[in-house]
GROMACS .gro file of C-alpha atoms in nm:
model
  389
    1UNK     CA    1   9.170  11.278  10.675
    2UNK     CA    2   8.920  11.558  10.771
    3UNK     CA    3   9.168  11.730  11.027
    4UNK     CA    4   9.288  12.070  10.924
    5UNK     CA    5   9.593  12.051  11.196
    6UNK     CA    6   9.931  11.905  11.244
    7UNK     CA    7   9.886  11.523  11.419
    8UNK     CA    8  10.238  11.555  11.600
    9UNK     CA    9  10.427  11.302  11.642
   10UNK     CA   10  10.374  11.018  11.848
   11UNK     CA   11  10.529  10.933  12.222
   12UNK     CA   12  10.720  10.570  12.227
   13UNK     CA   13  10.470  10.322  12.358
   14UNK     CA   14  10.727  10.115  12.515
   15UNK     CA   15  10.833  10.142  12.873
   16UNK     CA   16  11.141  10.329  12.838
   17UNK     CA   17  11.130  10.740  12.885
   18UNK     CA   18  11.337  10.829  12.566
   19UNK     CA   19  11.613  11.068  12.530
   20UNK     CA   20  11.787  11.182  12.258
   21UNK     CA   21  12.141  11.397  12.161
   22UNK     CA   22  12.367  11.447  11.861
   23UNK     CA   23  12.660  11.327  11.833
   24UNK     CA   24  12.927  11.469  11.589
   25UNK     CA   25  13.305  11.280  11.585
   26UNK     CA   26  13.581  11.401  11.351
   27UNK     CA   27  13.622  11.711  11.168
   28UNK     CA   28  13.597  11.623  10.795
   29UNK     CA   29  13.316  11.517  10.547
   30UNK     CA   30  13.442  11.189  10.683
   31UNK     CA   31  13.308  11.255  11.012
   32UNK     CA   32  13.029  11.073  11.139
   33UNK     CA   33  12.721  11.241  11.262
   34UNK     CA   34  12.394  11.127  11.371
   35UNK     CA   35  12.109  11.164  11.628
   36UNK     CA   36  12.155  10.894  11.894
   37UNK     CA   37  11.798  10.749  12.076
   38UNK     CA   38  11.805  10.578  12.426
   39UNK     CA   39  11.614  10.462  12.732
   40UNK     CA   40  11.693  10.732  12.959
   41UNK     CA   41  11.625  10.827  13.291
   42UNK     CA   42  11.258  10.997  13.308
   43UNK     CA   43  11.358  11.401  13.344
   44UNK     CA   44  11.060  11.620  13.456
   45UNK     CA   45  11.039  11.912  13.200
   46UNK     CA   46  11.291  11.783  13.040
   47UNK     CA   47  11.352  12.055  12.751
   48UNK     CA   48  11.234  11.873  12.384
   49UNK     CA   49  11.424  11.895  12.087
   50UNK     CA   50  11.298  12.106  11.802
   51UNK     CA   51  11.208  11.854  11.504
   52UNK     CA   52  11.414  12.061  11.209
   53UNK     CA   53  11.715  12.150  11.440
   54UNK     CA   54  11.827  12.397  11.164
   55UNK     CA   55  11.699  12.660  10.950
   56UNK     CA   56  11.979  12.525  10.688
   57UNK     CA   57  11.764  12.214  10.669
   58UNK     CA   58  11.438  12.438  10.524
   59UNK     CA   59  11.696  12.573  10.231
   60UNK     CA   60  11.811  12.200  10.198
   61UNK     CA   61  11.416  12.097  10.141
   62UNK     CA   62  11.344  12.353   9.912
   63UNK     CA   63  11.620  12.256   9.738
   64UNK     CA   64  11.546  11.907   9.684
   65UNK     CA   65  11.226  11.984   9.627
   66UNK     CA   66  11.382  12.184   9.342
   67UNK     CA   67  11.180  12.486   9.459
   68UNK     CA   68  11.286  12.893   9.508
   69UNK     CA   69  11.436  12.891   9.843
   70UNK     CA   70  11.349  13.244   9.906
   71UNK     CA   71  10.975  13.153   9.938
   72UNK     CA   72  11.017  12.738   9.994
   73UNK     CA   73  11.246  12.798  10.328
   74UNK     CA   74  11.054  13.058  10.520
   75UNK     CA   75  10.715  12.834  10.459
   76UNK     CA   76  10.837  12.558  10.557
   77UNK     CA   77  10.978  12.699  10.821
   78UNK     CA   78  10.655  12.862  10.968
   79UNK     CA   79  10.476  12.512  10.916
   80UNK     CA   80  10.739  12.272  11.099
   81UNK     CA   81  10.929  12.522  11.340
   82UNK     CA   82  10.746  12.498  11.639
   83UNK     CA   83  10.716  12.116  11.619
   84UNK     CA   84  10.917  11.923  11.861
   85UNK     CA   85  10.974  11.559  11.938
   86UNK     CA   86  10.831  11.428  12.246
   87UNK     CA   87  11.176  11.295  12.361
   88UNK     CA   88  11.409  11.442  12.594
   89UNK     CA   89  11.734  11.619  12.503
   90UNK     CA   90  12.040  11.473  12.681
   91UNK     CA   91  11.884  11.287  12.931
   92UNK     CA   92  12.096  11.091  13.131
   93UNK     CA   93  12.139  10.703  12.976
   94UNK     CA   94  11.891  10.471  13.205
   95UNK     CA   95  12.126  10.193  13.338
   96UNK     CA   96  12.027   9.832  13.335
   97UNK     CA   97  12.122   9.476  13.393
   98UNK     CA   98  12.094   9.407  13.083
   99UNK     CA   99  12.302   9.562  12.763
  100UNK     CA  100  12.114   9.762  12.484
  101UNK     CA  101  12.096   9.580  12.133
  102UNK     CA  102  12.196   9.830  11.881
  103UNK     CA  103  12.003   9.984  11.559
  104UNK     CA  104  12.165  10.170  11.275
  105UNK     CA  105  11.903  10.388  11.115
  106UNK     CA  106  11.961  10.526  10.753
  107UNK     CA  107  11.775  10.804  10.591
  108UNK     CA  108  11.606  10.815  10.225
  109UNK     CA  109  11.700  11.081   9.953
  110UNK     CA  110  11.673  11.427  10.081
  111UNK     CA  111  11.582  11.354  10.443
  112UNK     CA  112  11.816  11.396  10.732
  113UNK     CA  113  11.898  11.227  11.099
  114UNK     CA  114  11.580  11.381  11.247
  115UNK     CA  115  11.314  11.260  10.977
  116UNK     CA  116  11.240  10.924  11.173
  117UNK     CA  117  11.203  11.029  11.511
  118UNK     CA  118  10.919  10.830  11.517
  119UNK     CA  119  11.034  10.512  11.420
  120UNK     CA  120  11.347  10.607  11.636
  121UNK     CA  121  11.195  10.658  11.949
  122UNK     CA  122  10.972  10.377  11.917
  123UNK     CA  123  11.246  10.166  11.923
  124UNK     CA  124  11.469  10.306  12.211
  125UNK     CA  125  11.113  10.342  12.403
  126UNK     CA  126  11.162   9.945  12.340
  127UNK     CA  127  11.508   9.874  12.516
  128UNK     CA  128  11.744   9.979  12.158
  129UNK     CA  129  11.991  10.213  12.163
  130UNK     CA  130  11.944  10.397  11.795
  131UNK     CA  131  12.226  10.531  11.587
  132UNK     CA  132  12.017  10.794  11.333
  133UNK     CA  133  12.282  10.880  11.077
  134UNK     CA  134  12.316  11.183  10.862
  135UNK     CA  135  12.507  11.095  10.535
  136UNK     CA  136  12.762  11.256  10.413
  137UNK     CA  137  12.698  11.163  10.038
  138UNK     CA  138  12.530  11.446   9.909
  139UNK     CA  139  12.172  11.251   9.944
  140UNK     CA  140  12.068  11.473  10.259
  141UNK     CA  141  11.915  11.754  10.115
  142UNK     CA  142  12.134  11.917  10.383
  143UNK     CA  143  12.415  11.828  10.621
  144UNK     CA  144  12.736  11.973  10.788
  145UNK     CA  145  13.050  11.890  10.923
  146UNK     CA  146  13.346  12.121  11.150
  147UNK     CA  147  13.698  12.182  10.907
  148UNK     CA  148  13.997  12.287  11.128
  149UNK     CA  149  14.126  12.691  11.043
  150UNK     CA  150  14.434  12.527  11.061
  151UNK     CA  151  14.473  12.158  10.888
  152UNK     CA  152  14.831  12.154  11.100
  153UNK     CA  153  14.606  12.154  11.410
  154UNK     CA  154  14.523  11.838  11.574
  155UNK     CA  155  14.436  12.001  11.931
  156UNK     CA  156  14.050  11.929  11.974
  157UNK     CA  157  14.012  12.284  12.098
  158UNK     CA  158  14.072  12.398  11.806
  159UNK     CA  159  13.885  12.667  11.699
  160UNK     CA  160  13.648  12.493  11.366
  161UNK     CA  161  13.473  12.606  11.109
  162UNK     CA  162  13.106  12.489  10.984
  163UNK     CA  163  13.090  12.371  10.605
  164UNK     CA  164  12.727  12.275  10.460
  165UNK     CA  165  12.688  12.024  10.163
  166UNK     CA  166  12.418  12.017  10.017
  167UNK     CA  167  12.173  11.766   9.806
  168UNK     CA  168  12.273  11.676   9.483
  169UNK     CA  169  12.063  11.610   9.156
  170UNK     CA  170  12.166  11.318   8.932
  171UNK     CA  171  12.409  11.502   8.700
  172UNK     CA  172  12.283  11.562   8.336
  173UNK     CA  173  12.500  11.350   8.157
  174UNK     CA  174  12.527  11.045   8.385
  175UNK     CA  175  12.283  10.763   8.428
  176UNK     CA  176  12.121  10.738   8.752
  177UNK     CA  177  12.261  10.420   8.870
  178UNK     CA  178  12.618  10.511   8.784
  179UNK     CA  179  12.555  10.835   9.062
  180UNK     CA  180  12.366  10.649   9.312
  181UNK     CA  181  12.588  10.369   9.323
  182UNK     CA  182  12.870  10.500   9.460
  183UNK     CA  183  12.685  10.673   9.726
  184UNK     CA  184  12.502  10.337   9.859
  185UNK     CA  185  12.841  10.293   9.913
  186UNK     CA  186  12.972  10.546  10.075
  187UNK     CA  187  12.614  10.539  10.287
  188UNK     CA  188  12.690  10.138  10.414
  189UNK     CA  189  13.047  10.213  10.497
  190UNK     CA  190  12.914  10.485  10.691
  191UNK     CA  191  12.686  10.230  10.917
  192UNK     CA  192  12.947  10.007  10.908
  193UNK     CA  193  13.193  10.335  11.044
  194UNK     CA  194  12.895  10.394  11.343
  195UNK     CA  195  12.904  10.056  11.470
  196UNK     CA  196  13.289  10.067  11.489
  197UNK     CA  197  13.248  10.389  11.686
  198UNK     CA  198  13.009  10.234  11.904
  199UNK     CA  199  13.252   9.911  11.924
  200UNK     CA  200  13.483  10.188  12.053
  201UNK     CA  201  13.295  10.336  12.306
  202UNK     CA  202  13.135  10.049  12.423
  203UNK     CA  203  13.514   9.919  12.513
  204UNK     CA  204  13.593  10.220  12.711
  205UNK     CA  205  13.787  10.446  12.426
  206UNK     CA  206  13.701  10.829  12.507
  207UNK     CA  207  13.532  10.978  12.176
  208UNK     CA  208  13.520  11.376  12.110
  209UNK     CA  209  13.139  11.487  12.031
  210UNK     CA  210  13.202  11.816  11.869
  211UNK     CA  211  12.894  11.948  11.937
  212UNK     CA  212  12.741  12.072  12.258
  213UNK     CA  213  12.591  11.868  12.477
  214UNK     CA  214  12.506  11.734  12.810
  215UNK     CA  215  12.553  11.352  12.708
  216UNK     CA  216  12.779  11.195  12.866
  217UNK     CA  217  12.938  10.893  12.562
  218UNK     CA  218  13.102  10.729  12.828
  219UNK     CA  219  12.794  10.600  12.984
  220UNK     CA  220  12.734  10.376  12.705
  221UNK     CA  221  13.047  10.199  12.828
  222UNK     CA  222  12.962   9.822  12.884
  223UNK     CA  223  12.592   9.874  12.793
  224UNK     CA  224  12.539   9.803  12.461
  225UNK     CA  225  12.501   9.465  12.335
  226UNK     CA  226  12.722   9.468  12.030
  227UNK     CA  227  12.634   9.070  11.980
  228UNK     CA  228  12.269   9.164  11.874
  229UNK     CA  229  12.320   9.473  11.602
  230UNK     CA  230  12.096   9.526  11.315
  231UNK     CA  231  12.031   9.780  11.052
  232UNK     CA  232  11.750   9.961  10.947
  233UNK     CA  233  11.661  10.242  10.646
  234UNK     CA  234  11.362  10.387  10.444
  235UNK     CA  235  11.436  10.408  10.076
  236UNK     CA  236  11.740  10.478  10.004
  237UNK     CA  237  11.809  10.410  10.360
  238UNK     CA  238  11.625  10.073  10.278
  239UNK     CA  239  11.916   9.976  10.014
  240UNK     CA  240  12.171  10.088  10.253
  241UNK     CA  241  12.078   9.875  10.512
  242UNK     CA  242  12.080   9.597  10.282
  243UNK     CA  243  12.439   9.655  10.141
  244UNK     CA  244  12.549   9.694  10.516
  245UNK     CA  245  12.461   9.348  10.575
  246UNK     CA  246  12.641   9.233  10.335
  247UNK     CA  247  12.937   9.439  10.412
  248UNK     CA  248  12.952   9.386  10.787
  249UNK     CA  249  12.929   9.005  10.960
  250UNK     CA  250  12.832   9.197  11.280
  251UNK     CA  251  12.480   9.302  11.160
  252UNK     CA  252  12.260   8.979  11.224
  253UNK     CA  253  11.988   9.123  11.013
  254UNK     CA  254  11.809   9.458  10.844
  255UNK     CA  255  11.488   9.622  10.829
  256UNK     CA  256  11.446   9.764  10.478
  257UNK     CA  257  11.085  10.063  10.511
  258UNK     CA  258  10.994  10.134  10.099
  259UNK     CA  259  11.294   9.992  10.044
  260UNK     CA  260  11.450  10.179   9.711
  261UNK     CA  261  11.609   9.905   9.533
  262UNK     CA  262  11.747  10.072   9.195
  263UNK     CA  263  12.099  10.132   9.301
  264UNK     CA  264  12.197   9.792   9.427
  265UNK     CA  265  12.400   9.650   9.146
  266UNK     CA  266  12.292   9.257   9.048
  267UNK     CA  267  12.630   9.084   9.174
  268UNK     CA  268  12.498   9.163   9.538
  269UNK     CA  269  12.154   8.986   9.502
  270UNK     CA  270  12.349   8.629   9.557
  271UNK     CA  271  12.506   8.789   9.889
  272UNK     CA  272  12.266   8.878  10.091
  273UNK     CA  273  12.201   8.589  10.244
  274UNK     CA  274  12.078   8.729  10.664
  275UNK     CA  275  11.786   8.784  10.728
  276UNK     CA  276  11.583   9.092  10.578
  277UNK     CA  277  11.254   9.256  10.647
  278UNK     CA  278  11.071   9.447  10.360
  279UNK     CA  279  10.796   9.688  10.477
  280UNK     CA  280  10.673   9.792  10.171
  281UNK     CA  281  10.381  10.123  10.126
  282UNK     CA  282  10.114  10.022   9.910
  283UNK     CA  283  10.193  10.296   9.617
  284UNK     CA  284  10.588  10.324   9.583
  285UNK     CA  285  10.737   9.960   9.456
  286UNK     CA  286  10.697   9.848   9.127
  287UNK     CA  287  10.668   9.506   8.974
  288UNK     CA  288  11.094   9.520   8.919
  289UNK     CA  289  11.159   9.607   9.233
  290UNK     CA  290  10.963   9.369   9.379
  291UNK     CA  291  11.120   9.081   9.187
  292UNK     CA  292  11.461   9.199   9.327
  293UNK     CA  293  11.324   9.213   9.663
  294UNK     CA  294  11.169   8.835   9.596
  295UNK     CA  295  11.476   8.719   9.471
  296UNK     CA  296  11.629   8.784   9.834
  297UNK     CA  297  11.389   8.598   9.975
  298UNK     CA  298  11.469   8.256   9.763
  299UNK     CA  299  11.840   8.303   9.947
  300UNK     CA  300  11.692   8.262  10.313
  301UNK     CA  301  11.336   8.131  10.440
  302UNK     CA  302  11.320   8.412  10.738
  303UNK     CA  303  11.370   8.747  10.446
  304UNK     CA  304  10.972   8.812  10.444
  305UNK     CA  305  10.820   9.094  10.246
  306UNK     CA  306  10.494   9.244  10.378
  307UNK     CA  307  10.277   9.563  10.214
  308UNK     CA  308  10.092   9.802  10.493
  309UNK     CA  309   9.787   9.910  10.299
  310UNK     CA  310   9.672  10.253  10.240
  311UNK     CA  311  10.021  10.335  10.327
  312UNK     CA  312  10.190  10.603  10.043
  313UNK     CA  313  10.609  10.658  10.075
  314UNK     CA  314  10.612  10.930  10.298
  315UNK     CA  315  10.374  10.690  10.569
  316UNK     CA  316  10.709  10.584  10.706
  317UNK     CA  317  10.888  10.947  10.796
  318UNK     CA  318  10.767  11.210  11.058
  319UNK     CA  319  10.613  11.366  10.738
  320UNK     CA  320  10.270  11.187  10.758
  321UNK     CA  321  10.232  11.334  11.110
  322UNK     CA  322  10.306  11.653  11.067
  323UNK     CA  323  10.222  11.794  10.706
  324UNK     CA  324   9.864  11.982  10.732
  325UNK     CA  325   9.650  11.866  10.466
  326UNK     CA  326   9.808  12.148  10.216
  327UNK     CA  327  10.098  12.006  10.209
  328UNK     CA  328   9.946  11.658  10.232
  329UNK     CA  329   9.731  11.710   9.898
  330UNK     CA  330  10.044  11.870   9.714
  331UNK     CA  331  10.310  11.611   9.846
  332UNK     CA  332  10.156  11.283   9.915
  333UNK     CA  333  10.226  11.268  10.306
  334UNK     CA  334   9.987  11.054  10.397
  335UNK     CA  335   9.795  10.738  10.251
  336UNK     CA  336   9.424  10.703  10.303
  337UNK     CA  337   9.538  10.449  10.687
  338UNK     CA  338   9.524  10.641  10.977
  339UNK     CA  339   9.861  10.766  11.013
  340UNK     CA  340   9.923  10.627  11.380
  341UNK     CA  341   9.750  10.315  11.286
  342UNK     CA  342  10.016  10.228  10.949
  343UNK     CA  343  10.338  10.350  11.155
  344UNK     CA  344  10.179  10.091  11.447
  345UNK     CA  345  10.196   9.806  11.201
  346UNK     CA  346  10.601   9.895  11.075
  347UNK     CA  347  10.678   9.925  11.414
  348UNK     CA  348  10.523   9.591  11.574
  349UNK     CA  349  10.693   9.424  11.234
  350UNK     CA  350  11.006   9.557  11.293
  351UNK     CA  351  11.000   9.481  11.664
  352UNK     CA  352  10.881   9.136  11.585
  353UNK     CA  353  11.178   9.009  11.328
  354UNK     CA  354  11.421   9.212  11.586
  355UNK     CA  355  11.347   8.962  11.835
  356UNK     CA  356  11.304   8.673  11.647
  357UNK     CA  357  11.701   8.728  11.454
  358UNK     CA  358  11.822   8.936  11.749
  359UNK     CA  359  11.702   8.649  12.020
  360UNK     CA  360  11.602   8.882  12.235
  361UNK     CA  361  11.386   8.777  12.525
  362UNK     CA  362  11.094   9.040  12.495
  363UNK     CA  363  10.767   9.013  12.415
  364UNK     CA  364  10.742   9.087  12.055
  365UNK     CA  365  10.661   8.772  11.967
  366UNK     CA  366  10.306   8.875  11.997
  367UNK     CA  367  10.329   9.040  11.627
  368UNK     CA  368  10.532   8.740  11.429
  369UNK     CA  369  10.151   8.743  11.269
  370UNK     CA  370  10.278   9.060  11.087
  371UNK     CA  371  10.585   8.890  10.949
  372UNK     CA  372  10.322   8.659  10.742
  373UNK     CA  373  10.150   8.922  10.627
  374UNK     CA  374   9.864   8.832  10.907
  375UNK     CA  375   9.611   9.129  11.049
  376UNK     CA  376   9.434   9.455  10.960
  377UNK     CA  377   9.592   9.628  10.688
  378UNK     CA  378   9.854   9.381  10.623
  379UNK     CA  379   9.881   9.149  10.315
  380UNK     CA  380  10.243   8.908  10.231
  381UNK     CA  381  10.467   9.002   9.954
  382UNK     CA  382  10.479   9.337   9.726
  383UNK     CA  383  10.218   9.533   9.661
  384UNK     CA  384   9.936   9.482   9.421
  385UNK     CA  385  10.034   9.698   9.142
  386UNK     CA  386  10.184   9.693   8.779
  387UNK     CA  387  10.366  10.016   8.689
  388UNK     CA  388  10.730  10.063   8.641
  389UNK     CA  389  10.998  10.316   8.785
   0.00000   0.00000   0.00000
């Protein structure tokens, strides 16, 4: 693309105002933390969230991108710290007649709870409430969680402390599937420990966000429609929600972006028999992953597999809208599709196969052309293309 300028990140076209808080319950590296996304009541200058809430999360980039913080962090920081997410932060929850369906998001390898605001939104612009987790497996390149000064305490007033874990590199003498194994995992139980939480709060149990915030929980109280749950990921994120499904009868079905295959062991191909939606990029999947992916499909005749062309990895994160075209050249954010035009197509997939396993009564319906690989810059199955990981 000839621009020489941050996009920014697209507004939810739905016709719910969005709004957006984070949510932090426990205080151990078993906590759960993510960004929540919700129809909200419209706020007039509402204030917007910064997009990289932390400057920890520039050292956690540079890490992962196994570059010197000293230079990587600051850079980063003066290209993506002004950019802000056209939500608003701690709106009040817009109450309806009818309950929320819920969607558990899970991030890729070295991302974090904010990287798919734009998929995010989208959806709660739709009618979903949206559960953005940050993992606690050491595949964020950065994350944090509150340790009591005193383990004896158990008062929640307790004054905490912050501990940061950081990304982790495959270590030199293991094999990469015996690492990232354990932390798909660790990842699914964590979806599986959100839509407990959710469960909770839904039924009228008081939960303790650590962090500050305007949100009120409580509101979600009786309006989320725990019958119609799915999961969704990118990547890593994409395996994740996978293994979820398998691991919790709640989820009715998953939407698997890019999804990274690898560390799904073979004994869970048989399994996953709900539905699943692959939206595959044009450059990432190879011909083995696409096998496993086709596999999965022989178990149930609604798992579909579509490719957005001209899409590259990175086409499904906030990356492809904000990365000037330095950063685009060096790190592949962007495909040769108009940015707003491939993240379109994932969303009116997504939306469509949500209301199709979900049964919602929307009007989605009018992209189930997308689920057959049908329109502009869509073709069926796995991408054309013969290399291996």
């Amino acid at each position: 693309m000839g621009a020489t300028y941050s996009l920014g990140l697209p507004r939810g076209k739905g016709p719910h105002a969005v709004g957006c808080t984070d949510v932090m319950v426990g205080r151990s590296q078993k906590s759960l933390f993510f960004r929540l996304f919700y129809p909200c009541i419209s706020q007039e200058g509402a204030e917007r969230p910064f997009w990289i809430p932390r400057y920890e999360y520039y050292c956690g980039l540079a890490d992962y991108m196994n570059m010197n913080r000293k230079w990587c962090a600051p850079l980063l920081s003066m290209t993506f710290g002004s950019c802000r997410i056209p939500v608003s932060w701690d709106a009040p929850l817009k109450l309806s007649n009818k309950k929320y369906p819920l969607i558990i998001f899970s991030h890729g390898l070295g991302a974090f709870r904010t990287v798919y605001s734009s998929v995010c939104a989208e959806m709660a612009s739709r009618g979903f409430l949206v559960m953005a987790l940050e993992h606690r497996d050491s595949s964020a390149s950065a994350t944090y969680y509150f340790k009591r000064e005193s383990e004896a305490s158990d008062i929640p007033e307790a004054p905490v402390q912050e501990e940061w874990l950081s990304y982790r590199e495959v270590p030199k003498d293991q094999k990469e599937f015996h690492f990232r194994n354990p932390q798909l995992h660790q990842r699914a139980n964590e979806c599986l420990r959100g839509l407990k939480l959710i469960r909770s709060i839904s039924g009228g149990k008081a939960a303790v966000n650590l962090l500050p915030t305007d949100f009120d929980l409580s509101s979600l109280k009786d309006n989320v429609d725990l019958s119609r749950a799915a999961v969704m990921g990118h990547s890593f994120g994409g395996a994740t929600s996978i293994l979820a499904l398998v691991k919790e009868a709640q989820f009715k079905c998953a939407v698997a972006l890019d999804a990274w295959i690898f560390p799904l062991e073979n004994t869970l191909y048989p399994k996953v028999t709900k539905p699943v939606l692959f939206i595959n990029t044009e450059t990432f999947q190879t011909v083995d992953s696409v096998a496993k992916m086709k596999k999965i499909c022989s178990l149930n005749d609604e798992t579909k597999i579509i490719t957005v062309l001209g899409t590259v990895h990175q086409s499904q994160t906030d990356f492809t809208f904000l990365a000037g075209n330095l950063v685009n050249r060096v790190f592949r954010t962007r495909g040769t599709i108009d940015p707003y035009e491939g993240l379109d197509i994932t969303n009116q997939a997504a939306l469509a196969f949500l209301q199709k396993h979900l049964q919602l009564k929307e009007d989605f319906d009018q992209w189930d052309g997308l689920l057959e690989g049908v329109g502009n810059a869509v073709i069926p199955n796995g991408p054309l293309q013969k290399s291996s990981m």
